[in-house]
Amino acid sequence: LAKTTQPISMDSYEGQEVNITCSHNNIATNDYITWYQQFPSQGPRFIIQGYKTKVTNEVASLFIPADRKSSTLSLPRVSLSDTAVYYCLVGEPDRGSTLGRLYFGRGTQLTVWP
Amino acid sequence: DSGVTQTPKHLITATGQRVTLRCSPRSGDLSVYWYQQSLDQGLQFLIQYYNGEERAKGNILERFSAQQFPDLHSELNLSSLELGDSALYFCASSPLGGGDEQFFGPGTRLTVL
């Protein structure tokens, strides 16, 4: 399993850009990298997924270097409502022919201050 | 609303007892995952089913078992409950499995007294 390592916590202020890095040194060739957001007492929610280079959607960007041993979730101009735990997940899509593998990191508690 | 439903929302029971948690995946999703989240352990993957078959196993205790039925709903059975089993139990579903986007349910909060 491709275990992941993230910072336990991060602080930021409203309007700033936040970058959370996840290390996954043992990532396998077929593994994808996915980030989830979780608010207290709620289930995690998908933010973004990528395989290599850069992926951007309406809420975040995901940067993956060529060696894919790490990835960085970038949240532009955070607000108070972005205060949550962010999880990095590495796993291989299960297409029915091979077993899926997945591992959630411990998560990063992001606190956004006014 | 993710489309994943879990029942019950809350469950209070005593040590040594057995409980069953139920999950209905999103329509069309073949894969179901179970997670345990406690204050000191974070989000722990327990087990995954894909179209009725076990596909991946995480940190699931022998006292716990799960299954996915032909209609794709899933049940997580917890037996010989201990105080330390008190946690939020989440179910998630995805169209396929593994690295695909997972849609999480609202969770079942289990309290063992």
PDB file of N, CA, C and O in Angstrom, chain A residues 23-61:
ATOM      1  N   SER A  23       3.140  13.375   1.001  1.00  0.00           N
ATOM      2  CA  SER A  23       4.220  12.514   0.512  1.00  0.00           C
ATOM      3  C   SER A  23       3.708  11.097   0.337  1.00  0.00           C
ATOM      4  O   SER A  23       3.041  10.569   1.236  1.00  0.00           O
ATOM      5  N   HIS A  24       4.040  10.497  -0.782  1.00  0.00           N
ATOM      6  CA  HIS A  24       3.642   9.100  -1.054  1.00  0.00           C
ATOM      7  C   HIS A  24       4.765   8.456  -1.834  1.00  0.00           C
ATOM      8  O   HIS A  24       4.655   8.219  -3.048  1.00  0.00           O
ATOM      9  N   ASN A  25       5.841   8.160  -1.120  1.00  0.00           N
ATOM     10  CA  ASN A  25       7.063   7.674  -1.759  1.00  0.00           C
ATOM     11  C   ASN A  25       6.907   6.348  -2.481  1.00  0.00           C
ATOM     12  O   ASN A  25       7.644   6.068  -3.427  1.00  0.00           O
ATOM     13  N   ASN A  26       5.970   5.525  -2.019  1.00  0.00           N
ATOM     14  CA  ASN A  26       5.821   4.190  -2.613  1.00  0.00           C
ATOM     15  C   ASN A  26       4.659   4.104  -3.591  1.00  0.00           C
ATOM     16  O   ASN A  26       4.119   3.022  -3.823  1.00  0.00           O
ATOM     17  N   ILE A  27       4.294   5.208  -4.170  1.00  0.00           N
ATOM     18  CA  ILE A  27       3.161   5.224  -5.084  1.00  0.00           C
ATOM     19  C   ILE A  27       3.434   4.294  -6.267  1.00  0.00           C
ATOM     20  O   ILE A  27       4.546   4.243  -6.796  1.00  0.00           O
ATOM     21  N   ALA A  28       2.424   3.544  -6.652  1.00  0.00           N
ATOM     22  CA  ALA A  28       2.569   2.590  -7.747  1.00  0.00           C
ATOM     23  C   ALA A  28       2.154   3.223  -9.069  1.00  0.00           C
ATOM     24  O   ALA A  28       1.463   4.242  -9.099  1.00  0.00           O
ATOM     25  N   THR A  29       2.552   2.567 -10.131  1.00  0.00           N
ATOM     26  CA  THR A  29       2.331   3.111 -11.463  1.00  0.00           C
ATOM     27  C   THR A  29       0.869   3.436 -11.739  1.00  0.00           C
ATOM     28  O   THR A  29       0.548   4.454 -12.343  1.00  0.00           O
ATOM     29  N   ASN A  30      -0.028   2.595 -11.271  1.00  0.00           N
ATOM     30  CA  ASN A  30      -1.445   2.780 -11.590  1.00  0.00           C
ATOM     31  C   ASN A  30      -2.215   3.586 -10.548  1.00  0.00           C
ATOM     32  O   ASN A  30      -3.427   3.756 -10.676  1.00  0.00           O
ATOM     33  N   ASP A  31      -1.523   4.050  -9.522  1.00  0.00           N
ATOM     34  CA  ASP A  31      -2.204   4.788  -8.458  1.00  0.00           C
ATOM     35  C   ASP A  31      -2.592   6.197  -8.894  1.00  0.00           C
ATOM     36  O   ASP A  31      -1.818   6.895  -9.559  1.00  0.00           O
ATOM     37  N   TYR A  32      -3.770   6.602  -8.479  1.00  0.00           N
ATOM     38  CA  TYR A  32      -4.217   7.974  -8.611  1.00  0.00           C
ATOM     39  C   TYR A  32      -4.113   8.651  -7.256  1.00  0.00           C
ATOM     40  O   TYR A  32      -4.060   8.002  -6.224  1.00  0.00           O
ATOM     41  N   ILE A  33      -4.100   9.968  -7.254  1.00  0.00           N
ATOM     42  CA  ILE A  33      -4.017  10.751  -6.022  1.00  0.00           C
ATOM     43  C   ILE A  33      -5.299  11.560  -5.908  1.00  0.00           C
ATOM     44  O   ILE A  33      -5.687  12.269  -6.841  1.00  0.00           O
ATOM     45  N   THR A  34      -5.942  11.417  -4.757  1.00  0.00           N
ATOM     46  CA  THR A  34      -7.226  12.076  -4.552  1.00  0.00           C
ATOM     47  C   THR A  34      -7.193  12.825  -3.228  1.00  0.00           C
ATOM     48  O   THR A  34      -6.614  12.352  -2.256  1.00  0.00           O
ATOM     49  N   TRP A  35      -7.814  13.973  -3.202  1.00  0.00           N
ATOM     50  CA  TRP A  35      -7.913  14.754  -1.967  1.00  0.00           C
ATOM     51  C   TRP A  35      -9.369  14.892  -1.569  1.00  0.00           C
ATOM     52  O   TRP A  35     -10.247  15.118  -2.413  1.00  0.00           O
ATOM     53  N   TYR A  36      -9.585  14.777  -0.242  1.00  0.00           N
ATOM     54  CA  TYR A  36     -10.917  14.910   0.321  1.00  0.00           C
ATOM     55  C   TYR A  36     -10.900  15.972   1.418  1.00  0.00           C
ATOM     56  O   TYR A  36      -9.891  16.207   2.068  1.00  0.00           O
ATOM     57  N   GLN A  37     -12.071  16.574   1.619  1.00  0.00           N
ATOM     58  CA  GLN A  37     -12.257  17.566   2.673  1.00  0.00           C
ATOM     59  C   GLN A  37     -13.296  17.027   3.644  1.00  0.00           C
ATOM     60  O   GLN A  37     -14.299  16.432   3.225  1.00  0.00           O
ATOM     61  N   GLN A  38     -13.063  17.226   4.933  1.00  0.00           N
ATOM     62  CA  GLN A  38     -14.030  16.759   5.920  1.00  0.00           C
ATOM     63  C   GLN A  38     -14.287  17.814   6.976  1.00  0.00           C
ATOM     64  O   GLN A  38     -13.352  18.310   7.617  1.00  0.00           O
ATOM     65  N   PHE A  39     -15.576  18.110   7.171  1.00  0.00           N
ATOM     66  CA  PHE A  39     -16.012  18.984   8.256  1.00  0.00           C
ATOM     67  C   PHE A  39     -16.406  18.098   9.438  1.00  0.00           C
ATOM     68  O   PHE A  39     -16.743  16.926   9.262  1.00  0.00           O
ATOM     69  N   PRO A  40     -16.396  18.647  10.652  1.00  0.00           N
ATOM     70  CA  PRO A  40     -16.729  17.843  11.839  1.00  0.00           C
ATOM     71  C   PRO A  40     -18.075  17.143  11.714  1.00  0.00           C
ATOM     72  O   PRO A  40     -19.060  17.740  11.266  1.00  0.00           O
ATOM     73  N   SER A  41     -18.076  15.870  12.075  1.00  0.00           N
ATOM     74  CA  SER A  41     -19.275  15.034  12.094  1.00  0.00           C
ATOM     75  C   SER A  41     -19.930  14.865  10.730  1.00  0.00           C
ATOM     76  O   SER A  41     -21.121  14.536  10.648  1.00  0.00           O
ATOM     77  N   GLN A  42     -19.185  15.096   9.679  1.00  0.00           N
ATOM     78  CA  GLN A  42     -19.677  14.845   8.329  1.00  0.00           C
ATOM     79  C   GLN A  42     -18.739  13.884   7.620  1.00  0.00           C
ATOM     80  O   GLN A  42     -17.574  13.746   7.995  1.00  0.00           O
ATOM     81  N   GLY A  43     -19.254  13.223   6.592  1.00  0.00           N
ATOM     82  CA  GLY A  43     -18.392  12.379   5.788  1.00  0.00           C
ATOM     83  C   GLY A  43     -17.485  13.211   4.907  1.00  0.00           C
ATOM     84  O   GLY A  43     -17.820  14.326   4.527  1.00  0.00           O
ATOM     85  N   PRO A  44     -16.309  12.688   4.585  1.00  0.00           N
ATOM     86  CA  PRO A  44     -15.408  13.403   3.680  1.00  0.00           C
ATOM     87  C   PRO A  44     -16.063  13.675   2.333  1.00  0.00           C
ATOM     88  O   PRO A  44     -16.950  12.939   1.892  1.00  0.00           O
ATOM     89  N   ARG A  45     -15.587  14.725   1.689  1.00  0.00           N
ATOM     90  CA  ARG A  45     -16.125  15.110   0.396  1.00  0.00           C
ATOM     91  C   ARG A  45     -14.984  15.253  -0.597  1.00  0.00           C
ATOM     92  O   ARG A  45     -13.960  15.855  -0.283  1.00  0.00           O
ATOM     93  N   PHE A  46     -15.171  14.706  -1.773  1.00  0.00           N
ATOM     94  CA  PHE A  46     -14.163  14.750  -2.827  1.00  0.00           C
ATOM     95  C   PHE A  46     -13.846  16.188  -3.215  1.00  0.00           C
ATOM     96  O   PHE A  46     -14.741  17.019  -3.373  1.00  0.00           O
ATOM     97  N   ILE A  47     -12.524  16.469  -3.358  1.00  0.00           N
ATOM     98  CA  ILE A  47     -12.128  17.788  -3.832  1.00  0.00           C
ATOM     99  C   ILE A  47     -11.568  17.696  -5.247  1.00  0.00           C
ATOM    100  O   ILE A  47     -12.024  18.376  -6.164  1.00  0.00           O
ATOM    101  N   ILE A  48     -10.555  16.838  -5.419  1.00  0.00           N
ATOM    102  CA  ILE A  48      -9.857  16.807  -6.694  1.00  0.00           C
ATOM    103  C   ILE A  48      -9.082  15.512  -6.813  1.00  0.00           C
ATOM    104  O   ILE A  48      -8.720  14.910  -5.799  1.00  0.00           O
ATOM    105  N   GLN A  49      -8.834  15.093  -8.035  1.00  0.00           N
ATOM    106  CA  GLN A  49      -8.074  13.867  -8.291  1.00  0.00           C
ATOM    107  C   GLN A  49      -7.156  14.076  -9.487  1.00  0.00           C
ATOM    108  O   GLN A  49      -7.519  14.768 -10.444  1.00  0.00           O
ATOM    109  N   GLY A  50      -5.977  13.452  -9.407  1.00  0.00           N
ATOM    110  CA  GLY A  50      -5.048  13.565 -10.526  1.00  0.00           C
ATOM    111  C   GLY A  50      -4.113  12.382 -10.610  1.00  0.00           C
ATOM    112  O   GLY A  50      -3.988  11.596  -9.656  1.00  0.00           O
ATOM    113  N   TYR A  51      -3.454  12.274 -11.753  1.00  0.00           N
ATOM    114  CA  TYR A  51      -2.471  11.211 -11.937  1.00  0.00           C
ATOM    115  C   TYR A  51      -1.062  11.803 -12.075  1.00  0.00           C
ATOM    116  O   TYR A  51      -0.119  11.312 -11.467  1.00  0.00           O
ATOM    117  N   LYS A  52      -0.927  12.844 -12.878  1.00  0.00           N
ATOM    118  CA  LYS A  52       0.361  13.510 -13.004  1.00  0.00           C
ATOM    119  C   LYS A  52       0.159  14.959 -13.423  1.00  0.00           C
ATOM    120  O   LYS A  52      -0.950  15.367 -13.766  1.00  0.00           O
ATOM    121  N   THR A  53       1.206  15.719 -13.377  1.00  0.00           N
ATOM    122  CA  THR A  53       1.270  17.150 -13.713  1.00  0.00           C
ATOM    123  C   THR A  53       0.292  17.959 -12.879  1.00  0.00           C
ATOM    124  O   THR A  53       0.349  17.931 -11.669  1.00  0.00           O
ATOM    125  N   LYS A  54      -0.589  18.696 -13.535  1.00  0.00           N
ATOM    126  CA  LYS A  54      -1.462  19.617 -12.808  1.00  0.00           C
ATOM    127  C   LYS A  54      -2.915  19.417 -13.207  1.00  0.00           C
ATOM    128  O   LYS A  54      -3.226  19.229 -14.377  1.00  0.00           O
ATOM    129  N   VAL A  55      -3.755  19.468 -12.185  1.00  0.00           N
ATOM    130  CA  VAL A  55      -5.191  19.393 -12.406  1.00  0.00           C
ATOM    131  C   VAL A  55      -5.830  20.569 -11.686  1.00  0.00           C
ATOM    132  O   VAL A  55      -5.433  20.897 -10.572  1.00  0.00           O
ATOM    133  N   THR A  56      -6.777  21.197 -12.313  1.00  0.00           N
ATOM    134  CA  THR A  56      -7.452  22.338 -11.698  1.00  0.00           C
ATOM    135  C   THR A  56      -8.952  22.206 -11.884  1.00  0.00           C
ATOM    136  O   THR A  56      -9.417  21.824 -12.952  1.00  0.00           O
ATOM    137  N   ASN A  57      -9.682  22.500 -10.820  1.00  0.00           N
ATOM    138  CA  ASN A  57     -11.138  22.597 -10.943  1.00  0.00           C
ATOM    139  C   ASN A  57     -11.584  23.893 -10.279  1.00  0.00           C
ATOM    140  O   ASN A  57     -10.767  24.761  -9.972  1.00  0.00           O
ATOM    141  N   GLU A  58     -12.865  24.005 -10.038  1.00  0.00           N
ATOM    142  CA  GLU A  58     -13.396  25.290  -9.562  1.00  0.00           C
ATOM    143  C   GLU A  58     -13.010  25.596  -8.111  1.00  0.00           C
ATOM    144  O   GLU A  58     -13.154  26.723  -7.662  1.00  0.00           O
ATOM    145  N   VAL A  59     -12.542  24.608  -7.386  1.00  0.00           N
ATOM    146  CA  VAL A  59     -12.230  24.861  -5.974  1.00  0.00           C
ATOM    147  C   VAL A  59     -10.753  24.727  -5.626  1.00  0.00           C
ATOM    148  O   VAL A  59     -10.304  25.261  -4.611  1.00  0.00           O
ATOM    149  N   ALA A  60      -9.988  23.973  -6.406  1.00  0.00           N
ATOM    150  CA  ALA A  60      -8.602  23.716  -6.031  1.00  0.00           C
ATOM    151  C   ALA A  60      -7.759  23.337  -7.236  1.00  0.00           C
ATOM    152  O   ALA A  60      -8.275  23.100  -8.323  1.00  0.00           O
ATOM    153  N   SER A  61      -6.446  23.311  -6.978  1.00  0.00           N
ATOM    154  CA  SER A  61      -5.500  22.795  -7.963  1.00  0.00           C
ATOM    155  C   SER A  61      -4.680  21.707  -7.303  1.00  0.00           C
ATOM    156  O   SER A  61      -4.448  21.740  -6.084  1.00  0.00           O
TER     157      SER A  61
END
